[in-house]
Coordinates of C-alpha atoms and ligand atoms in Angstrom, one line a residue:
M1 CA 123.5 123.3 106.0
A2 CA 121.9 122.3 109.3
F3 CA 117.7 123.1 109.3
S4 CA 115.9 122.5 112.4
V5 CA 113.7 119.3 112.7
S6 CA 111.3 118.1 115.2
V7 CA 111.8 113.9 115.3
S8 CA 108.7 113.3 116.0
R9 CA 106.7 115.3 114.0
L10 CA 108.7 114.7 110.4
T11 CA 107.6 111.6 111.6
L12 CA 104.5 112.0 111.9
A13 CA 104.4 114.2 108.4
L14 CA 105.8 110.4 107.3
S15 CA 103.7 108.1 108.2
D16 CA 100.4 110.2 107.1
A17 CA 102.7 109.4 103.7
V18 CA 102.4 106.0 104.4
D19 CA 99.3 105.8 105.6
L20 CA 98.1 107.8 102.1
V21 CA 98.8 104.7 99.9
G22 CA 95.7 102.8 101.9
V23 CA 93.2 105.2 99.7
D24 CA 90.2 104.9 102.0
V25 CA 91.6 102.6 105.5
V26 CA 93.8 105.5 106.5
Q27 CA 95.3 106.4 109.4
H28 CA 96.2 102.2 109.9
G29 CA 100.6 103.3 110.5
K30 CA 98.9 105.0 113.7
R31 CA 96.6 103.4 115.1
V32 CA 99.5 100.2 114.9
A33 CA 101.7 102.7 116.9
L34 CA 98.9 103.6 119.3
L35 CA 97.7 99.7 120.5
A36 CA 101.5 98.5 120.0
T37 CA 103.0 100.9 122.0
E38 CA 100.5 100.2 125.0
C39 CA 101.0 96.0 124.8
G40 CA 105.0 97.5 125.4
R41 CA 103.8 99.8 128.3
E42 CA 101.9 96.8 129.6
L43 CA 105.0 94.3 129.5
G44 CA 106.3 97.6 132.1
W45 CA 108.7 98.7 128.4
G46 CA 110.1 102.0 129.4
E47 CA 110.1 105.8 127.8
A48 CA 112.5 104.8 125.0
R49 CA 111.9 101.9 123.7
V50 CA 107.8 103.0 123.9
R51 CA 109.0 105.7 121.5
T52 CA 111.1 103.9 119.8
L53 CA 108.6 101.3 119.7
C54 CA 106.2 104.3 119.0
L55 CA 108.4 105.6 114.9
A56 CA 108.9 101.8 114.1
A57 CA 104.6 101.0 114.2
L58 CA 103.7 104.8 112.6
L59 CA 106.7 104.1 109.3
H60 CA 105.8 99.7 109.3
D61 CA 104.6 100.3 106.0
C62 CA 107.5 102.4 104.5
G63 CA 108.1 99.4 102.2
V64 CA 104.1 99.4 100.5
S65 CA 103.5 101.6 97.5
S66 CA 101.2 99.9 95.8
T67 CA 97.3 100.1 96.7
H68 CA 97.2 97.5 95.5
V69 CA 99.6 95.4 98.6
H70 CA 98.1 97.7 100.7
R71 CA 95.0 95.6 100.1
Q72 CA 96.0 92.5 100.3
L73 CA 97.3 93.2 103.7
V74 CA 93.8 94.6 105.3
D75 CA 92.1 92.2 104.0
T76 CA 93.5 89.0 104.2
F77 CA 95.2 87.8 107.6
D78 CA 98.1 85.7 106.6
W79 CA 99.4 86.2 103.5
E80 CA 102.5 84.4 101.8
G81 CA 104.1 88.1 99.7
S82 CA 104.6 89.3 103.3
D83 CA 107.3 89.8 103.6
E84 CA 108.6 91.5 100.4
H85 CA 107.5 95.2 102.0
C86 CA 109.5 93.8 104.8
E87 CA 112.6 93.4 103.5
R88 CA 111.9 96.4 101.3
G89 CA 111.0 98.7 104.6
H90 CA 114.2 97.5 105.9
D91 CA 115.6 98.5 103.4
L92 CA 114.7 101.6 102.7
L93 CA 114.7 102.3 106.8
G94 CA 118.6 101.3 106.9
D95 CA 119.6 104.3 104.0
V96 CA 119.2 106.8 106.8
E97 CA 121.0 107.2 110.1
L98 CA 117.7 109.2 111.8
F99 CA 116.0 105.4 111.6
R100 CA 117.9 102.5 110.8
P101 CA 117.5 101.6 114.9
L102 CA 114.0 101.0 113.4
A103 CA 115.6 99.1 110.2
E104 CA 115.4 95.6 112.6
I105 CA 112.0 95.5 113.8
V106 CA 110.1 97.0 110.9
R107 CA 111.9 94.3 109.3
H108 CA 110.5 91.2 110.7
H109 CA 107.4 92.6 111.1
H110 CA 105.0 90.1 109.8
T111 CA 107.9 86.7 111.1
P112 CA 105.7 84.0 113.1
W113 CA 107.4 84.2 116.7
P114 CA 108.5 80.6 116.7
V115 CA 111.2 82.0 114.2
L116 CA 111.9 84.5 115.4
T117 CA 113.2 83.0 118.9
A118 CA 114.4 80.4 116.6
S119 CA 116.9 83.4 115.1
A120 CA 120.1 84.7 116.2
L121 CA 117.4 88.4 116.4
A122 CA 118.7 90.3 120.0
P123 CA 115.6 88.9 121.8
D124 CA 114.7 92.9 122.8
T125 CA 113.8 93.5 119.7
A126 CA 112.4 90.4 118.6
L127 CA 109.4 91.0 120.9
M128 CA 109.4 94.8 119.3
S129 CA 109.0 93.2 116.4
N130 CA 106.3 90.9 117.3
A131 CA 104.7 93.0 119.2
L132 CA 103.9 95.1 116.0
F133 CA 103.1 91.9 114.2
L134 CA 100.4 91.4 117.0
A135 CA 99.0 95.5 116.3
D136 CA 99.1 95.4 112.6
R137 CA 96.8 92.3 111.7
V138 CA 94.6 93.6 114.8
D139 CA 93.7 96.7 113.0
A140 CA 93.7 94.6 110.0
F141 CA 91.5 91.9 111.9
I142 CA 89.1 94.6 113.4
H143 CA 88.8 97.0 109.5
Q144 CA 87.9 93.2 108.2
Q145 CA 85.7 92.9 110.7
G146 CA 84.0 96.5 109.1
E147 CA 82.2 97.8 112.9
S148 CA 82.4 101.1 112.1
N149 CA 82.6 101.7 116.3
P150 CA 85.6 99.1 117.0
L151 CA 84.8 98.1 120.6
S152 CA 81.7 96.8 118.4
A153 CA 84.8 94.0 116.4
S154 CA 86.8 93.3 120.3
R155 CA 85.7 90.3 121.0
G156 CA 86.0 89.0 118.2
V157 CA 89.3 90.2 117.4
I158 CA 90.7 89.5 120.9
Q159 CA 89.8 85.4 120.4
A160 CA 91.5 85.8 117.1
M161 CA 95.0 87.2 118.5
E162 CA 94.5 84.5 121.7
Q163 CA 94.0 81.0 118.5
R164 CA 97.4 82.6 117.2
A165 CA 99.4 82.7 121.0
E166 CA 102.5 80.7 120.3
T167 CA 102.3 80.0 116.6
S168 CA 101.9 83.9 115.7
F169 CA 103.0 86.4 118.4
A170 CA 104.8 85.7 122.0
P171 CA 102.4 84.5 125.1
E172 CA 103.8 86.8 127.1
L173 CA 102.7 89.5 124.4
V174 CA 99.2 87.5 124.1
A175 CA 98.2 88.7 127.2
A176 CA 99.5 91.9 126.8
F177 CA 97.1 92.5 124.5
R178 CA 93.9 90.9 126.1
A179 CA 94.8 93.8 129.2
V180 CA 95.0 96.4 126.9
A181 CA 92.3 95.1 124.2
H182 CA 90.4 95.2 128.1
R183 CA 90.1 99.0 128.5
Q184 CA 87.3 100.8 126.2
A185 CA 89.2 103.5 126.1
T186 CA 92.1 101.9 123.7
W187 CA 88.8 100.6 121.3
F188 CA 87.8 104.6 121.0
T189 CA 91.3 105.9 121.4
L190 CA 91.4 104.0 117.7
E191 CA 88.7 107.1 116.0
P192 CA 90.9 109.0 113.8
H193 CA 90.9 112.7 116.3
H194 CA 91.6 110.6 119.3
L195 CA 94.3 108.9 118.0
E196 CA 95.6 112.0 116.7
R197 CA 95.9 113.7 119.5
H198 CA 97.5 110.9 121.5
L199 CA 99.8 110.1 119.2
A200 CA 101.2 113.6 119.2
G201 CA 100.7 113.4 123.4
L202 CA 102.9 110.3 123.1
M203 CA 106.0 111.4 120.6
A204 CA 106.7 115.4 122.5
P205 CA 109.0 114.8 124.8
L206 CA 111.2 114.2 120.8
D207 CA 112.0 117.8 120.4
E208 CA 113.4 120.1 117.4
R209 CA 117.3 118.9 116.9
P210 CA 119.6 121.0 113.5
V211 CA 119.8 118.1 111.3
P212 CA 122.3 118.1 109.0
F213 CA 121.8 119.0 105.1
E214 CA 123.0 114.9 103.6
E215 CA 120.5 113.6 106.4
L216 CA 117.5 116.0 105.4
R217 CA 118.1 114.6 102.1
A218 CA 118.9 111.5 103.2
I219 CA 115.1 111.6 104.1
A220 CA 113.3 112.7 102.2
D221 CA 115.0 110.9 99.7
V222 CA 113.3 107.3 101.4
F223 CA 110.3 108.6 100.3
S224 CA 110.6 110.0 97.5
R225 CA 111.2 106.6 96.2
V226 CA 108.6 105.0 97.7
V227 CA 106.1 107.1 95.6
D228 CA 108.9 107.0 92.5
F229 CA 108.5 103.1 93.6
K230 CA 104.3 103.2 93.0
S231 CA 104.1 103.0 88.8
P232 CA 106.6 103.0 85.8
Y233 CA 105.3 106.5 84.8
T234 CA 107.0 107.7 87.6
E235 CA 110.4 106.3 88.0
E236 CA 113.0 108.9 88.9
H237 CA 110.7 111.2 89.1
S238 CA 110.1 112.7 91.8
R239 CA 114.6 112.7 92.1
G240 CA 115.2 114.4 88.2
V241 CA 112.2 116.4 89.9
A242 CA 115.0 117.7 92.9
R243 CA 118.5 117.7 90.4
V244 CA 116.6 120.4 88.2
A245 CA 114.7 122.1 90.7
R246 CA 118.3 122.6 92.5
L247 CA 119.8 123.5 89.5
L248 CA 117.4 126.0 88.3
G249 CA 117.2 127.5 91.6
S250 CA 120.7 128.5 91.6
L251 CA 121.2 129.3 87.8
A252 CA 118.1 132.3 89.1
G253 CA 120.7 133.8 92.0
L254 CA 118.6 132.2 95.1
A255 CA 120.5 131.6 97.2
E256 CA 122.5 128.5 99.0
R257 CA 120.3 127.1 101.4
D258 CA 116.4 128.1 99.7
C259 CA 118.8 125.6 96.9
E260 CA 119.5 123.4 99.2
L261 CA 115.2 123.2 100.2
L262 CA 114.0 123.2 96.2
E263 CA 116.0 119.7 96.4
V264 CA 113.8 118.4 99.5
A265 CA 110.7 120.2 97.9
G266 CA 111.4 117.9 95.0
L267 CA 112.0 114.4 95.8
L268 CA 108.7 115.1 98.5
H269 CA 106.4 117.3 96.0
D270 CA 104.7 114.6 94.5
L271 CA 104.0 112.8 98.5
G272 CA 100.4 112.6 97.8
K273 CA 100.1 110.2 94.6
L274 CA 100.8 107.9 97.5
R275 CA 97.1 107.9 98.1
V276 CA 95.9 107.9 94.3
P277 CA 95.0 103.8 93.4
D278 CA 97.8 102.0 91.0
E279 CA 95.3 101.7 88.7
V280 CA 94.7 105.6 87.7
L281 CA 98.1 106.1 87.8
D282 CA 98.3 104.2 85.5
K283 CA 96.7 104.9 83.2
G284 CA 97.7 105.7 79.8
G285 CA 94.0 107.4 78.2
P286 CA 92.3 109.5 79.3
L287 CA 90.9 109.6 83.0
T288 CA 86.8 109.7 83.9
R289 CA 85.6 112.5 86.2
A290 CA 85.8 110.5 89.4
E291 CA 89.2 109.5 88.7
G292 CA 90.5 113.2 87.8
A293 CA 89.2 114.7 91.4
T294 CA 91.3 111.6 92.8
M295 CA 94.8 112.8 90.6
A296 CA 93.7 116.3 91.6
R297 CA 94.5 116.3 95.8
H298 CA 98.2 114.9 95.7
P299 CA 99.6 118.2 95.8
F300 CA 97.3 118.3 97.6
E301 CA 98.2 115.8 100.5
T302 CA 101.4 117.2 100.0
Y303 CA 100.6 120.3 101.1
Q304 CA 99.2 119.4 104.2
I305 CA 101.5 116.3 104.6
L306 CA 104.5 119.6 104.6
G307 CA 103.0 121.5 106.6
R308 CA 103.0 119.3 110.1
L309 CA 107.2 120.7 109.9
S310 CA 106.3 124.1 110.7
S311 CA 110.3 124.1 111.4
I312 CA 110.8 125.0 107.9
P313 CA 107.2 125.9 107.1
E314 CA 108.6 126.6 102.7
L315 CA 108.9 123.2 102.1
A316 CA 104.6 123.0 102.0
S317 CA 104.8 125.7 100.2
W318 CA 107.4 125.4 97.5
A319 CA 107.1 121.6 96.5
G320 CA 103.0 121.7 97.4
L321 CA 102.5 124.4 94.4
H322 CA 103.8 122.6 91.7
H323 CA 100.2 122.8 89.5
E324 CA 99.5 126.2 90.3
A325 CA 99.6 128.5 87.4
L326 CA 101.0 132.3 87.2
D327 CA 97.3 133.2 85.5
G328 CA 95.3 131.9 88.6
S329 CA 94.2 128.3 85.9
G330 CA 96.1 125.9 88.2
Y331 CA 95.3 123.1 90.9
P332 CA 94.5 123.4 93.8
F333 CA 94.4 126.0 95.4
N334 CA 94.3 128.4 92.1
L335 CA 96.7 131.1 92.8
R336 CA 98.2 133.8 91.0
A337 CA 101.3 134.5 90.0
D338 CA 101.7 136.8 93.0
R339 CA 100.7 134.7 95.9
L340 CA 103.6 132.1 94.1
P341 CA 107.3 132.1 95.4
L342 CA 109.8 132.0 93.5
P343 CA 111.2 128.6 94.4
A344 CA 107.2 127.5 94.2
R345 CA 107.5 128.7 90.5
V346 CA 110.7 127.0 90.3
V347 CA 109.7 123.1 91.1
A348 CA 106.4 123.7 88.4
V349 CA 108.7 124.0 86.3
A350 CA 111.1 121.3 87.2
D351 CA 108.6 119.4 87.1
V352 CA 107.6 119.9 83.5
V353 CA 110.7 119.3 83.1
Q354 CA 111.9 116.0 83.8
A355 CA 108.2 115.0 82.9
L356 CA 108.6 116.2 79.2
A357 CA 112.8 114.2 79.5
Q358 CA 111.5 111.2 80.7
D359 CA 111.5 108.0 78.4
R360 CA 108.0 107.3 79.2
P361 CA 106.6 103.9 78.4
Y362 CA 103.8 104.3 76.3
R363 CA 106.6 107.0 74.4
P364 CA 110.4 107.7 74.0
P365 CA 111.8 110.5 75.7
L366 CA 111.1 114.0 73.7
T367 CA 114.1 116.0 71.7
A368 CA 114.9 118.8 72.9
R369 CA 114.0 120.9 70.4
K370 CA 110.1 119.9 71.9
I371 CA 110.5 120.1 74.7
V372 CA 112.1 123.7 74.4
R373 CA 108.6 124.4 72.4
Q374 CA 106.6 122.6 74.8
L375 CA 107.5 124.8 77.8
R376 CA 107.5 127.8 76.0
H377 CA 104.3 127.2 75.0
L378 CA 103.8 127.1 78.9
G379 CA 105.8 130.5 80.0
R380 CA 104.0 132.1 76.5
T381 CA 100.2 131.2 78.4
G382 CA 101.1 132.6 81.5
K383 CA 101.1 127.9 83.2
L384 CA 104.6 128.5 84.0
D385 CA 107.4 131.3 84.4
P386 CA 108.4 132.8 81.6
T387 CA 112.1 134.6 82.7
L388 CA 113.2 130.6 84.2
V389 CA 111.2 129.1 80.9
E390 CA 113.8 131.6 79.3
L391 CA 116.4 130.1 81.9
V392 CA 116.5 126.5 80.9
V393 CA 116.9 127.2 77.2
A394 CA 119.5 129.1 77.5
H395 CA 121.6 126.0 79.8
K396 CA 119.1 122.8 77.8
E397 CA 122.0 121.0 78.1
A398 CA 122.4 120.5 82.0
C399 CA 118.5 121.5 82.8
L400 CA 118.2 117.9 80.5
A401 CA 121.6 115.9 81.8
A402 CA 119.8 116.4 85.1
A403 CA 116.6 115.6 84.8
T404 CA 116.9 112.7 83.4
V405 CA 120.9 111.5 84.9
A406 CA 121.8 110.9 88.1
A407 CA 124.6 113.2 88.6
Ligands
FE2_501 FE1 100.9 97.1 107.8
FE2_502 FE1 102.2 117.1 90.4
FE2_503 FE1 105.1 115.8 89.8

């Protein structure tokens, strides 16, 4: 089955997810997209090249899952371990046909210019990578200045970039940046509401096109890996939830298209966890009130991000409602049974099944008997759909295998 998807909306949604890793320093990818594309235009690049650069910029930090790594990236100008997230981003994007042209650009977004020119990289790609590098460091530098109006930081930023012409950046790129930075509008556009509008305009020409299910799943899988890579507690969780959700959907008699979407929803359900700091996600014991509030936000973030994909409106609710309960005691919308579609209930059950079946660093996986007892308890007390719970119980070998073992 093919799904009609807008490439620009999809990329913006995914960049929302990548941006969450910044916790409070959000929209980094979008600011880099603005700064890099403005430099590209200044250099007279054509529309297609500017758009490719824009997509690469929006996703350039997809190799960063950890809030700890993200902090280093924004707090330090040059940083020893920066290569790792570039390689990871390259490998992730290379796995998806749609994003393959971006992989090589992303790989070198922390490589100094003299190294790039001495490499075998195509000159066009090298300059695009270097534009990302420059824009990325400009944004980090603005952040370090701690000014509420980016224009106030402009002089220091321009000087810092000029000092790094030749050693870090292509001289022609630094010259282009100087022209871009001279316009006050550039700095004002970096503010959140202007930035969103600007990018929406820039990306508009990229329109809806049919995307085969396999490709949609490959894209979702990349982002599930970004989420699951965050913590040993979540490793493989999303993929397991996706497999159980798809299986359970078909056991419940849902149409093939819905089962396919259930798999995608399973892969993406915890996307919002990218905004949860590592130390909260990895905390074994009870959470403080503030940590609990941070954790409670994740399904809401998932819901908002997937809401951008207006051509597949089901995805947001199927993935974003996985912590709602039939009796209204779930979060974040407190929806009751009459507002919870069956596929959303399927993802909620799959989430619990996977979590119980998974081997955790602090405990071995539960036995099938204990899992059944817990699921039935949740069904009886109005948390999970009891009919779906019984369906899992009736097919427990298949469901538990799907939760933990790749098909
Ligand atoms: Fe970055
Ligand atoms: Fe969750
Ligand atoms: Fe989950």
